[in-house]
Coordinates of C-alpha atoms in Angstrom, one line a residue:
Chain A
M1 CA -33.1 86.3 -106.1
M2 CA -35.5 84.8 -103.6
V3 CA -35.3 81.3 -104.8
Q4 CA -35.7 79.7 -101.4
E5 CA -38.8 79.9 -99.1
P6 CA -38.2 82.1 -96.1
I7 CA -37.8 80.5 -92.7
I8 CA -39.5 83.3 -90.9
A9 CA -41.8 86.0 -92.5
L10 CA -43.3 88.9 -90.7
D11 CA -46.5 90.0 -92.5
H12 CA -47.8 93.5 -91.6
V13 CA -47.0 93.0 -87.9
S14 CA -47.7 95.8 -85.4
K15 CA -47.0 96.1 -81.8
S16 CA -47.6 99.0 -79.4
F17 CA -47.2 99.4 -75.6
G18 CA -49.1 101.4 -73.0
R19 CA -52.7 102.5 -73.1
G20 CA -54.9 105.5 -73.4
D21 CA -53.0 108.7 -74.3
K22 CA -49.7 107.1 -73.7
V23 CA -49.6 104.5 -76.4
V24 CA -46.1 104.0 -78.0
R25 CA -46.1 102.7 -81.5
A26 CA -43.1 100.4 -81.1
A27 CA -43.5 98.6 -84.4
H28 CA -45.9 99.6 -87.1
D29 CA -46.8 97.5 -90.2
I30 CA -43.5 95.6 -90.2
T31 CA -43.1 93.2 -93.2
F32 CA -39.8 91.3 -93.9
A33 CA -38.6 87.8 -94.4
L34 CA -35.5 85.8 -93.3
H35 CA -34.1 83.4 -95.9
P36 CA -31.6 80.6 -95.5
S37 CA -28.0 81.8 -96.2
R38 CA -29.1 85.4 -96.2
T39 CA -28.5 88.3 -93.8
V40 CA -31.0 91.1 -93.1
A41 CA -29.5 94.1 -91.3
L42 CA -32.0 96.1 -89.2
V43 CA -30.6 99.5 -88.6
G44 CA -31.9 102.5 -86.6
E45 CA -31.2 104.6 -83.5
S46 CA -32.0 103.5 -80.0
G47 CA -35.7 103.7 -79.5
S48 CA -36.5 103.2 -83.1
G49 CA -38.1 99.7 -82.6
K50 CA -35.2 97.4 -83.6
T51 CA -35.3 95.4 -80.4
T52 CA -39.1 95.2 -80.5
C53 CA -38.8 93.6 -83.9
A54 CA -36.2 91.2 -82.6
R55 CA -38.4 90.3 -79.7
L56 CA -41.3 89.7 -82.0
V57 CA -39.1 87.3 -84.1
M58 CA -38.0 85.6 -80.8
R59 CA -41.7 85.2 -79.8
E60 CA -41.0 87.3 -76.7
H61 CA -43.9 89.6 -77.8
Q62 CA -47.2 88.7 -79.4
P63 CA -48.1 90.9 -82.3
D64 CA -51.2 93.2 -81.8
S65 CA -52.0 92.6 -85.5
G66 CA -50.4 90.9 -88.5
R67 CA -48.9 87.4 -88.8
I68 CA -45.6 85.8 -88.2
L69 CA -45.0 82.7 -90.3
F70 CA -42.4 80.0 -89.5
R71 CA -41.8 77.9 -92.6
G72 CA -45.2 78.9 -93.8
R73 CA -47.0 78.1 -90.5
D74 CA -48.7 80.9 -88.5
L75 CA -47.2 81.3 -85.1
S76 CA -50.4 82.4 -83.5
D77 CA -51.7 78.9 -84.1
T78 CA -49.8 77.3 -81.2
G79 CA -50.8 73.8 -82.3
A80 CA -48.9 74.2 -85.6
V81 CA -45.6 75.4 -84.2
G82 CA -44.6 74.2 -80.8
L83 CA -42.5 76.6 -78.6
K84 CA -39.8 74.0 -78.1
E85 CA -39.3 73.5 -81.8
Y86 CA -39.3 77.2 -82.4
R87 CA -36.8 78.0 -79.6
R88 CA -34.5 75.4 -80.9
A89 CA -34.6 76.8 -84.5
V90 CA -34.4 80.5 -83.6
Q91 CA -31.5 81.6 -81.4
M92 CA -30.2 84.9 -80.2
I93 CA -26.8 86.4 -79.7
F94 CA -26.9 89.4 -77.3
Q95 CA -24.9 92.6 -77.2
D96 CA -23.1 92.0 -73.9
P97 CA -20.9 88.9 -74.0
F98 CA -20.0 89.5 -70.3
A99 CA -23.6 89.1 -69.2
S100 CA -24.9 86.4 -71.5
L101 CA -22.8 83.5 -70.3
N102 CA -23.4 81.9 -66.8
P103 CA -20.2 82.8 -64.9
A104 CA -20.5 79.6 -62.7
H105 CA -20.3 77.2 -65.7
T106 CA -17.4 76.0 -67.8
V107 CA -17.4 76.3 -71.6
D108 CA -17.9 72.6 -71.7
F109 CA -21.1 72.8 -69.6
I110 CA -22.4 75.8 -71.6
L111 CA -22.1 73.9 -74.9
R112 CA -23.0 70.4 -73.6
R113 CA -26.5 71.3 -72.4
P114 CA -27.9 72.8 -75.6
L115 CA -26.2 70.0 -77.5
T116 CA -27.8 67.2 -75.5
L117 CA -31.1 69.0 -75.7
G118 CA -30.9 70.0 -79.3
Q119 CA -29.4 66.8 -80.6
P120 CA -30.5 64.0 -78.2
H121 CA -29.2 61.3 -80.4
L122 CA -25.6 62.2 -79.6
K123 CA -24.2 60.1 -76.7
G124 CA -20.9 59.7 -74.9
R125 CA -17.7 60.4 -76.9
A126 CA -19.8 61.8 -79.8
V127 CA -20.8 64.7 -77.5
D128 CA -17.2 65.5 -76.6
E129 CA -16.2 65.4 -80.2
T130 CA -19.0 67.6 -81.3
I131 CA -18.1 70.2 -78.6
A132 CA -14.6 70.2 -79.9
D133 CA -15.8 70.6 -83.5
L134 CA -18.0 73.5 -82.5
L135 CA -15.1 75.2 -80.8
R136 CA -12.9 74.7 -83.8
R137 CA -15.7 76.0 -86.0
V138 CA -15.7 79.3 -84.1
E139 CA -11.9 79.3 -84.3
L140 CA -11.1 78.6 -80.7
D141 CA -8.7 75.9 -79.5
P142 CA -10.8 73.2 -77.8
G143 CA -8.0 72.1 -75.5
A144 CA -7.3 75.6 -74.3
V145 CA -10.8 76.8 -73.6
V146 CA -13.1 73.9 -72.9
H147 CA -12.5 73.8 -69.2
K148 CA -12.4 77.5 -68.7
H149 CA -15.0 79.7 -67.1
P150 CA -16.3 82.8 -68.9
H151 CA -14.3 85.3 -66.8
E152 CA -11.1 83.7 -68.1
L153 CA -12.0 84.5 -71.7
S154 CA -11.9 87.8 -73.6
G155 CA -15.0 89.5 -75.0
G156 CA -14.3 88.3 -78.5
Q157 CA -13.8 84.7 -77.2
R158 CA -17.0 84.9 -75.2
Q159 CA -19.0 86.1 -78.2
R160 CA -17.5 83.1 -80.2
I161 CA -18.8 80.8 -77.4
N162 CA -22.2 82.4 -77.8
I163 CA -22.1 81.7 -81.5
A164 CA -21.0 78.1 -80.8
R165 CA -23.9 77.7 -78.4
T166 CA -26.5 78.7 -81.0
L167 CA -25.0 76.1 -83.4
A168 CA -25.1 73.5 -80.7
M169 CA -28.8 74.0 -80.5
G170 CA -29.0 73.5 -84.3
A171 CA -30.1 77.1 -85.0
Q172 CA -31.6 77.8 -88.4
V173 CA -32.1 81.5 -87.6
I174 CA -29.8 83.7 -85.6
V175 CA -30.9 87.0 -84.3
A176 CA -27.8 89.0 -83.4
D177 CA -28.4 92.2 -81.5
E178 CA -25.4 94.5 -81.8
P179 CA -23.1 91.5 -81.4
T180 CA -19.9 93.4 -81.8
S181 CA -20.6 96.8 -80.3
M182 CA -19.1 95.9 -76.9
L183 CA -16.0 94.3 -78.4
D184 CA -12.6 95.9 -79.1
V185 CA -12.4 97.2 -82.6
S186 CA -9.6 94.8 -83.5
V187 CA -11.7 91.7 -82.8
R188 CA -15.0 92.9 -84.2
L189 CA -14.2 91.9 -87.7
G190 CA -13.4 88.3 -86.7
V191 CA -16.8 87.9 -85.1
L192 CA -18.6 89.4 -88.2
N193 CA -16.6 87.1 -90.5
L194 CA -17.6 84.2 -88.3
L195 CA -21.3 85.1 -88.6
N196 CA -20.8 85.4 -92.3
E197 CA -19.4 81.8 -92.5
M198 CA -22.3 80.4 -90.5
K199 CA -24.6 82.0 -93.0
R200 CA -22.7 80.7 -96.0
D201 CA -21.7 77.3 -94.9
L202 CA -24.5 76.2 -92.7
G203 CA -27.4 77.9 -94.4
V204 CA -28.3 80.0 -91.3
A205 CA -30.6 83.0 -91.8
L206 CA -29.3 86.0 -89.9
L207 CA -31.1 89.0 -88.6
Y208 CA -28.3 91.5 -87.7
I209 CA -29.4 94.4 -85.6
T210 CA -27.1 97.4 -85.4
H211 CA -26.8 101.1 -85.6
D212 CA -23.6 100.8 -87.6
L213 CA -24.3 101.2 -91.4
A214 CA -20.7 100.2 -92.4
T215 CA -20.9 96.8 -90.8
A216 CA -24.4 96.4 -92.1
R217 CA -23.0 96.9 -95.6
Y218 CA -20.2 94.5 -94.9
I219 CA -22.3 91.6 -93.7
A220 CA -25.8 91.9 -95.1
E221 CA -27.6 91.4 -98.4
D222 CA -30.7 93.3 -97.4
I223 CA -31.2 96.2 -95.1
L224 CA -34.2 97.6 -93.2
V225 CA -33.9 101.2 -92.0
M226 CA -36.1 101.8 -89.0
Y227 CA -37.3 105.0 -87.4
A228 CA -40.0 105.6 -84.8
G229 CA -41.4 102.2 -85.2
Q230 CA -41.6 102.1 -89.0
I231 CA -39.3 100.6 -91.6
V232 CA -38.9 103.7 -93.7
E233 CA -36.7 102.2 -96.4
W234 CA -35.6 98.7 -97.3
G235 CA -34.1 96.5 -99.9
D236 CA -30.8 95.5 -101.4
V237 CA -28.1 96.9 -99.1
H238 CA -26.0 98.5 -101.8
Q239 CA -29.0 100.1 -103.5
V240 CA -30.3 101.6 -100.3
L241 CA -26.9 102.9 -99.2
T242 CA -25.8 104.3 -102.5
N243 CA -29.2 105.6 -103.7
P244 CA -31.1 106.5 -100.4
Q245 CA -34.6 107.9 -101.0
H246 CA -36.0 108.5 -97.5
A247 CA -34.9 111.7 -95.8
Y248 CA -34.1 109.8 -92.6
T249 CA -31.8 107.3 -94.5
R250 CA -30.0 110.2 -96.0
L251 CA -29.6 111.8 -92.6
L252 CA -28.3 108.6 -91.1
L253 CA -25.8 108.2 -93.9
S254 CA -24.5 111.8 -93.6
A255 CA -23.9 111.3 -89.9
V256 CA -21.7 108.2 -90.2
P257 CA -18.2 109.0 -89.1
D258 CA -16.1 109.5 -92.2
P259 CA -12.4 110.4 -91.9
G260 CA -12.5 112.0 -95.4
I261 CA -14.8 114.8 -94.2
R262 CA -13.8 117.2 -91.4
F263 CA -16.3 118.9 -89.2
D264 CA -15.0 122.3 -90.2
D265 CA -15.6 121.6 -93.9
P266 CA -18.3 124.1 -94.8
G267 CA -20.3 121.5 -96.8
A268 CA -20.2 118.9 -94.0
R269 CA -22.2 120.7 -91.4
L270 CA -25.5 119.1 -90.4
D271 CA -28.1 121.9 -89.8
P272 CA -29.7 121.1 -86.4
R273 CA -33.0 122.7 -87.5
A274 CA -33.1 120.6 -90.7
V275 CA -32.4 117.5 -88.6
D276 CA -35.3 118.3 -86.4
V277 CA -37.6 118.7 -89.4
I278 CA -36.5 115.3 -90.8
R279 CA -37.1 113.7 -87.4
R280 CA -40.5 115.3 -87.0
E281 CA -41.7 114.2 -90.4
A282 CA -40.3 110.7 -90.1
R283 CA -42.3 110.2 -87.0
L284 CA -45.6 110.7 -88.9
L285 CA -47.4 107.7 -90.2
Q286 CA -46.1 106.8 -93.6
D287 CA -48.5 104.3 -95.1
R288 CA -47.7 104.7 -98.8
V289 CA -45.1 102.2 -100.1
V290 CA -43.1 103.4 -103.1
E291 CA -41.1 101.0 -105.2
I292 CA -37.8 102.6 -106.2
G293 CA -36.5 99.6 -108.1
P294 CA -36.2 95.8 -107.9
N295 CA -35.8 95.1 -104.2
H296 CA -35.7 98.7 -103.1
F297 CA -38.7 100.4 -101.4
T298 CA -39.4 103.4 -99.3
R299 CA -42.4 104.8 -97.4
Q300 CA -44.1 108.1 -97.7
A301 CA -46.9 109.8 -95.9
A302 CA -50.2 108.9 -97.6
Chain M
M1 CA 3.7 125.6 -81.5
T2 CA 6.3 128.0 -80.3
A3 CA 4.4 129.3 -77.2
T4 CA 4.1 127.3 -74.0
P5 CA 1.5 124.6 -74.5
L6 CA -1.6 124.7 -72.4
L7 CA -1.0 121.2 -71.2
S8 CA 2.3 119.3 -71.4
V9 CA 2.3 115.7 -70.3
Q10 CA 6.0 114.6 -69.8
N11 CA 7.3 111.1 -69.4
L12 CA 4.1 110.1 -67.5
T13 CA 4.3 106.6 -66.1
I14 CA 1.4 105.1 -64.1
D15 CA 1.2 101.7 -62.4
Y16 CA -1.7 99.9 -60.8
I17 CA -0.2 98.4 -57.7
G18 CA -1.0 94.7 -57.2
A19 CA -0.3 92.2 -54.4
K20 CA 2.1 90.1 -56.5
F21 CA 3.1 92.4 -59.3
D22 CA 2.3 95.9 -60.6
F23 CA 0.6 96.6 -63.9
R24 CA 2.0 99.3 -65.9
A25 CA -1.0 101.1 -67.4
V26 CA 0.8 104.1 -68.8
D27 CA 4.5 103.9 -69.9
D28 CA 6.6 107.0 -70.4
V29 CA 3.9 109.0 -72.3
S30 CA 4.6 112.5 -73.4
F31 CA 2.4 114.9 -75.4
D32 CA 1.4 118.5 -75.6
I33 CA -2.0 120.2 -76.2
A34 CA -1.9 123.8 -77.5
S35 CA -4.3 126.5 -76.6
G36 CA -7.5 126.0 -78.7
E37 CA -6.4 122.6 -80.0
V38 CA -8.4 119.4 -80.1
F39 CA -6.1 116.5 -79.3
G40 CA -7.3 112.9 -79.6
L41 CA -6.1 109.8 -77.8
A42 CA -7.1 106.6 -79.6
G43 CA -6.7 103.0 -78.6
E44 CA -8.5 99.9 -77.4
S45 CA -9.8 99.2 -73.9
G46 CA -7.0 98.7 -71.4
C47 CA -4.5 100.8 -73.4
G48 CA -4.3 103.5 -70.7
K49 CA -6.1 106.3 -72.3
S50 CA -8.7 106.8 -69.6
T51 CA -6.0 106.5 -66.9
I52 CA -4.2 109.5 -68.5
A53 CA -7.5 111.5 -68.5
Y54 CA -8.0 110.7 -64.8
A55 CA -4.5 111.7 -63.9
I56 CA -4.8 115.1 -65.7
N57 CA -7.7 115.8 -63.4
R58 CA -5.9 114.3 -60.4
L59 CA -8.8 111.9 -60.1
H60 CA -6.6 108.8 -60.0
K61 CA -6.8 106.9 -56.7
P62 CA -4.9 103.9 -55.3
P63 CA -4.1 101.4 -56.6
A64 CA -3.1 103.8 -59.4
L65 CA 0.3 105.3 -58.7
I66 CA 2.2 107.8 -60.7
R67 CA 5.7 106.5 -60.9
Q68 CA 7.2 109.3 -62.7
G69 CA 6.6 112.2 -65.0
R70 CA 5.0 115.6 -64.9
I71 CA 1.6 117.0 -66.0
L72 CA 2.2 120.7 -66.6
F73 CA -0.8 123.0 -67.0
E74 CA 0.2 126.5 -68.1
G75 CA 3.7 125.6 -66.9
K76 CA 2.6 124.4 -63.4
D77 CA 2.7 120.8 -62.3
V78 CA -0.8 119.5 -61.6
L79 CA 0.7 116.8 -59.4
D80 CA 2.1 119.4 -56.9
L81 CA -1.3 121.1 -56.3
D82 CA -2.5 121.1 -52.7
D83 CA -6.3 120.7 -51.9
K84 CA -7.1 124.4 -52.2
A85 CA -5.2 124.8 -55.4
L86 CA -6.9 121.6 -56.7
R87 CA -10.3 123.1 -56.1
E88 CA -9.3 126.2 -58.1
F89 CA -8.0 123.9 -60.8
R90 CA -10.9 121.6 -61.3
W91 CA -13.8 123.0 -63.3
H92 CA -12.0 126.4 -63.6
K93 CA -9.1 125.2 -65.6
V94 CA -10.0 121.6 -66.6
A95 CA -13.5 120.0 -66.8
M96 CA -14.2 116.4 -67.5
V97 CA -17.0 114.7 -69.4
F98 CA -17.1 111.1 -68.6
Q99 CA -18.1 108.2 -70.8
S100 CA -21.4 107.7 -69.1
A101 CA -21.9 111.4 -68.6
M102 CA -25.5 111.2 -69.3
N103 CA -25.9 109.2 -66.1
S104 CA -23.7 111.5 -64.1
L105 CA -26.4 114.1 -63.4
N106 CA -28.0 113.9 -60.0
P107 CA -31.4 112.3 -60.6
V108 CA -33.2 114.1 -57.7
L109 CA -32.1 117.6 -58.5
R110 CA -33.5 119.9 -61.1
V111 CA -31.0 120.9 -63.8
E112 CA -30.9 124.5 -62.5
A113 CA -29.9 123.2 -59.1
Q114 CA -26.9 121.3 -60.6
F115 CA -25.7 124.5 -62.2
H116 CA -26.2 126.4 -58.9
D117 CA -24.2 123.8 -57.0
L118 CA -21.2 124.6 -59.1
L119 CA -21.7 128.4 -59.4
K120 CA -22.4 128.9 -55.7
R121 CA -19.3 127.0 -54.6
H122 CA -16.9 128.4 -57.1
R123 CA -18.2 131.9 -57.8
G124 CA -20.5 132.6 -54.8
Y125 CA -23.5 133.2 -57.1
S126 CA -27.0 133.7 -55.8
K127 CA -29.8 131.5 -57.2
A128 CA -30.9 134.2 -59.6
Q129 CA -27.4 134.7 -60.9
S130 CA -26.9 131.0 -61.4
R131 CA -30.2 130.8 -63.3
E132 CA -29.1 133.5 -65.6
R133 CA -25.7 131.7 -66.3
A134 CA -27.5 128.3 -66.7
A135 CA -29.8 129.8 -69.3
E136 CA -26.9 131.2 -71.2
M137 CA -25.1 127.8 -71.1
L138 CA -28.1 125.8 -72.1
R139 CA -28.7 128.0 -75.1
L140 CA -25.2 127.2 -76.2
V141 CA -26.0 123.5 -76.4
D142 CA -29.4 124.1 -78.1
I143 CA -31.5 123.3 -75.1
P144 CA -34.4 125.7 -74.3
P145 CA -33.5 127.5 -71.1
E146 CA -37.0 127.1 -69.6
R147 CA -36.2 123.4 -69.4
M148 CA -33.8 124.0 -66.5
R149 CA -36.7 123.5 -64.2
D150 CA -36.9 119.8 -65.3
Y151 CA -35.3 116.8 -63.8
P152 CA -32.7 114.7 -65.7
H153 CA -35.1 111.8 -66.4
Q154 CA -37.3 114.2 -68.4
F155 CA -34.5 114.5 -71.0
S156 CA -33.3 112.1 -73.7
G157 CA -29.8 110.6 -73.5
G158 CA -28.4 113.1 -76.0
M159 CA -29.9 116.1 -74.2
R160 CA -28.5 114.9 -70.9
Q161 CA -25.1 114.6 -72.5
R162 CA -25.4 118.2 -73.8
I163 CA -26.5 119.4 -70.3
V164 CA -23.3 117.8 -68.8
I165 CA -21.2 119.5 -71.5
A166 CA -22.9 122.8 -70.7
I167 CA -22.2 122.4 -67.0
C168 CA -18.6 121.6 -67.8
M169 CA -18.2 124.8 -69.8
T170 CA -19.9 127.0 -67.2
L171 CA -16.7 128.3 -65.6
D172 CA -15.0 128.7 -69.0
P173 CA -12.4 126.0 -68.5
K174 CA -9.4 126.1 -70.7
L175 CA -9.3 122.4 -71.3
V176 CA -12.3 120.0 -71.5
V177 CA -11.4 116.3 -71.2
M178 CA -13.9 114.1 -73.0
D179 CA -13.6 110.4 -72.4
E180 CA -15.8 108.6 -75.0
P181 CA -18.4 111.3 -74.7
T182 CA -20.8 110.0 -77.4
T183 CA -20.2 106.2 -77.4
A184 CA -23.6 105.5 -76.0
L185 CA -25.4 107.7 -78.5
D186 CA -26.6 107.1 -82.0
V187 CA -24.6 108.6 -84.9
V188 CA -26.9 111.5 -85.7
V189 CA -27.0 112.7 -82.1
Q190 CA -23.2 112.1 -81.8
R191 CA -22.7 114.3 -84.9
E192 CA -24.9 117.0 -83.6
I193 CA -23.1 117.2 -80.2
L194 CA -19.5 117.0 -81.6
Q195 CA -20.3 119.5 -84.3
R196 CA -21.6 121.9 -81.6
I197 CA -18.4 121.4 -79.5
D198 CA -16.3 122.1 -82.6
E199 CA -18.1 125.4 -83.1
L200 CA -17.9 126.3 -79.4
R201 CA -14.2 125.6 -79.2
R202 CA -13.6 127.9 -82.1
S203 CA -15.7 130.7 -80.7
R204 CA -14.7 130.4 -77.1
G205 CA -11.1 129.1 -77.6
F206 CA -10.9 126.2 -75.2
S207 CA -8.8 123.0 -75.9
V208 CA -10.2 119.5 -75.9
L209 CA -8.7 116.2 -75.0
F210 CA -10.9 113.7 -76.9
I211 CA -10.7 110.0 -76.1
T212 CA -12.4 107.4 -78.3
H213 CA -11.8 104.1 -80.1
D214 CA -13.5 105.4 -83.3
L215 CA -10.6 106.5 -85.4
G216 CA -12.8 107.8 -88.3
L217 CA -14.7 110.1 -85.9
M218 CA -11.4 111.2 -84.4
V219 CA -9.9 112.3 -87.7
Q220 CA -13.1 114.3 -88.4
F221 CA -12.9 116.2 -85.1
C222 CA -9.3 116.4 -83.9
D223 CA -6.3 118.6 -85.0
R224 CA -3.8 116.1 -83.8
I225 CA -4.0 112.4 -82.7
G226 CA -2.0 110.1 -80.5
I227 CA -2.3 106.3 -80.9
M228 CA -1.9 104.2 -77.7
L229 CA -1.1 100.6 -77.4
R230 CA -0.7 98.8 -74.1
G231 CA 0.3 101.9 -72.2
N232 CA 2.6 103.3 -74.9
L233 CA 2.0 106.3 -77.1
V234 CA 3.2 104.6 -80.3
E235 CA 2.5 107.4 -82.8
Q236 CA 1.3 110.9 -82.8
G237 CA 0.7 113.3 -85.7
T238 CA -1.8 115.6 -87.3
S239 CA -5.2 114.0 -88.2
D240 CA -4.2 114.2 -91.8
Q241 CA -1.0 112.2 -91.2
I242 CA -2.7 109.6 -89.1
Y243 CA -5.4 109.1 -91.8
H244 CA -3.3 109.4 -95.0
R245 CA 0.2 108.4 -93.8
P246 CA 0.1 106.2 -90.7
Q247 CA 3.6 105.1 -89.7
H248 CA 3.2 102.6 -87.0
D249 CA 2.0 99.1 -87.8
Y250 CA -0.6 99.2 -85.1
T251 CA -2.2 102.4 -86.5
K252 CA -2.4 100.7 -89.9
Q253 CA -4.0 97.7 -88.2
L254 CA -6.5 99.9 -86.5
W255 CA -7.5 101.4 -89.8
A256 CA -7.9 97.9 -91.4
S257 CA -9.9 96.5 -88.5
F258 CA -13.3 97.9 -89.3
P259 CA -15.4 98.2 -92.4
S260 CA -16.0 101.5 -94.0
L261 CA -19.1 102.9 -95.7
H262 CA -17.2 103.6 -98.9
G263 CA -15.0 101.6 -101.3
D264 CA -14.7 97.9 -101.7
P265 CA -16.8 96.3 -99.0
F266 CA -15.0 93.0 -99.2
R267 CA -11.5 94.5 -98.9
L268 CA -11.3 93.5 -95.2
E269 CA -12.5 89.9 -95.7
R270 CA -9.8 89.4 -98.2
A271 CA -7.2 91.1 -96.0
S272 CA -8.1 89.0 -93.0
R273 CA -7.7 85.7 -94.8

């Protein structure tokens, strides 16, 4: 399956915060790769370390140990990968579309700046045309939105502007942190489909961070299930979700809202004590990697 | 439902008054909630579901204006209550859990003091009596009673949410209004909390008005569901009807608008093309 070289690869990366007795293991022994035209979903509850992983990929944090490779070059070697080149290639879409666009600027300005920075060869009319192309690409009418300010747009439209902005910069990797969780349910799917098209048509590698397993299954090829700083199970999204091996993955799956099961069904009840046991055990260090099948792995306590 | 319903909302119409024009947030909405029943209101942001929740508690303030309609609780119109009657009504009869409930605890008071606040005012309890009641309520939501000496920041988000629910149930209200009570929480914690509420409403017999945009979750938890669209209640029925036999186009659209964990994962992509 992995025919193409990864754009970004994390190799046994760890990161902790605090000191002394109060060290928090935010990300422990994280290994995964982002390939062109593929989506990796990173799922887990709040506090599980998803955002730490995103920030490591964004070069907002330096790893305590392990390596991050960008097209085979080690990021810790600053001479090899300049920050400017990296920032251009790796772009982020944030959860809150209301806070991630400058309210004082028009859509035209918001897209023009990254475009002239990212593609400096474009001049004059070519810039205007590219802005219009980008807006059409994210299914917005250029004439209707280009002179608007963010407050005149809906949440879904704003998230589309954010996607257009990453494309204006010439992004090769998009890190999308819960990009639809603040949108109305009826527009979420449109934004997910758009991200899917970016991946398929433009060869973008996508890291999709979410706590929603159903959208992960919808959009991703690979999934990483994270708990307490460790990736406890990973691999092909359908394998992991239909044949979950780790107790935490099973717990997560059983808690996903499912209209086919009512809370008062006797078999449906989650036993709070059993849940506590799973949580306690999943917090332990699990250094033994077990291969379940091709592209399906889990971790166990050594 | 032959007996008088616990809550009967009748022809409720609420406008937000503007300088140039008024915005109709709730348009001629009627529904009943029976004693012990969980009724769900589903819809997207701006559809008026929270406005209804606020009106039931008489928490709406200008520019919200109730144009017409009645909100009957045990046969008496909530909208006619004077200040004294309103004090008797809130917490005793109806308690409300807000969307950001885990941030609605007072950060500088210990948890026990927040129980005492309520019990002293409404029941005239001493501190010792309040502590006893607080312990009982915390046990109900699976929080060790000795932790009532702690401050809110010492609890996780899910635990704080459970504390708020415990406070809401302290005076044994007949109706608990929950406006997106678990939206900020992850699915395992959400399940633990709602499952507990489901058990408690069966053992203690209170009703719940449950508001969310997550239709799947709503079917799992509610007995009956109303679907709202731009201020109108476009469909109501049992959870089973809403899930298996939705009638209104908008309800069908809502079901088709998010991926599910089961079945053909590419069904929606094909449908949306």
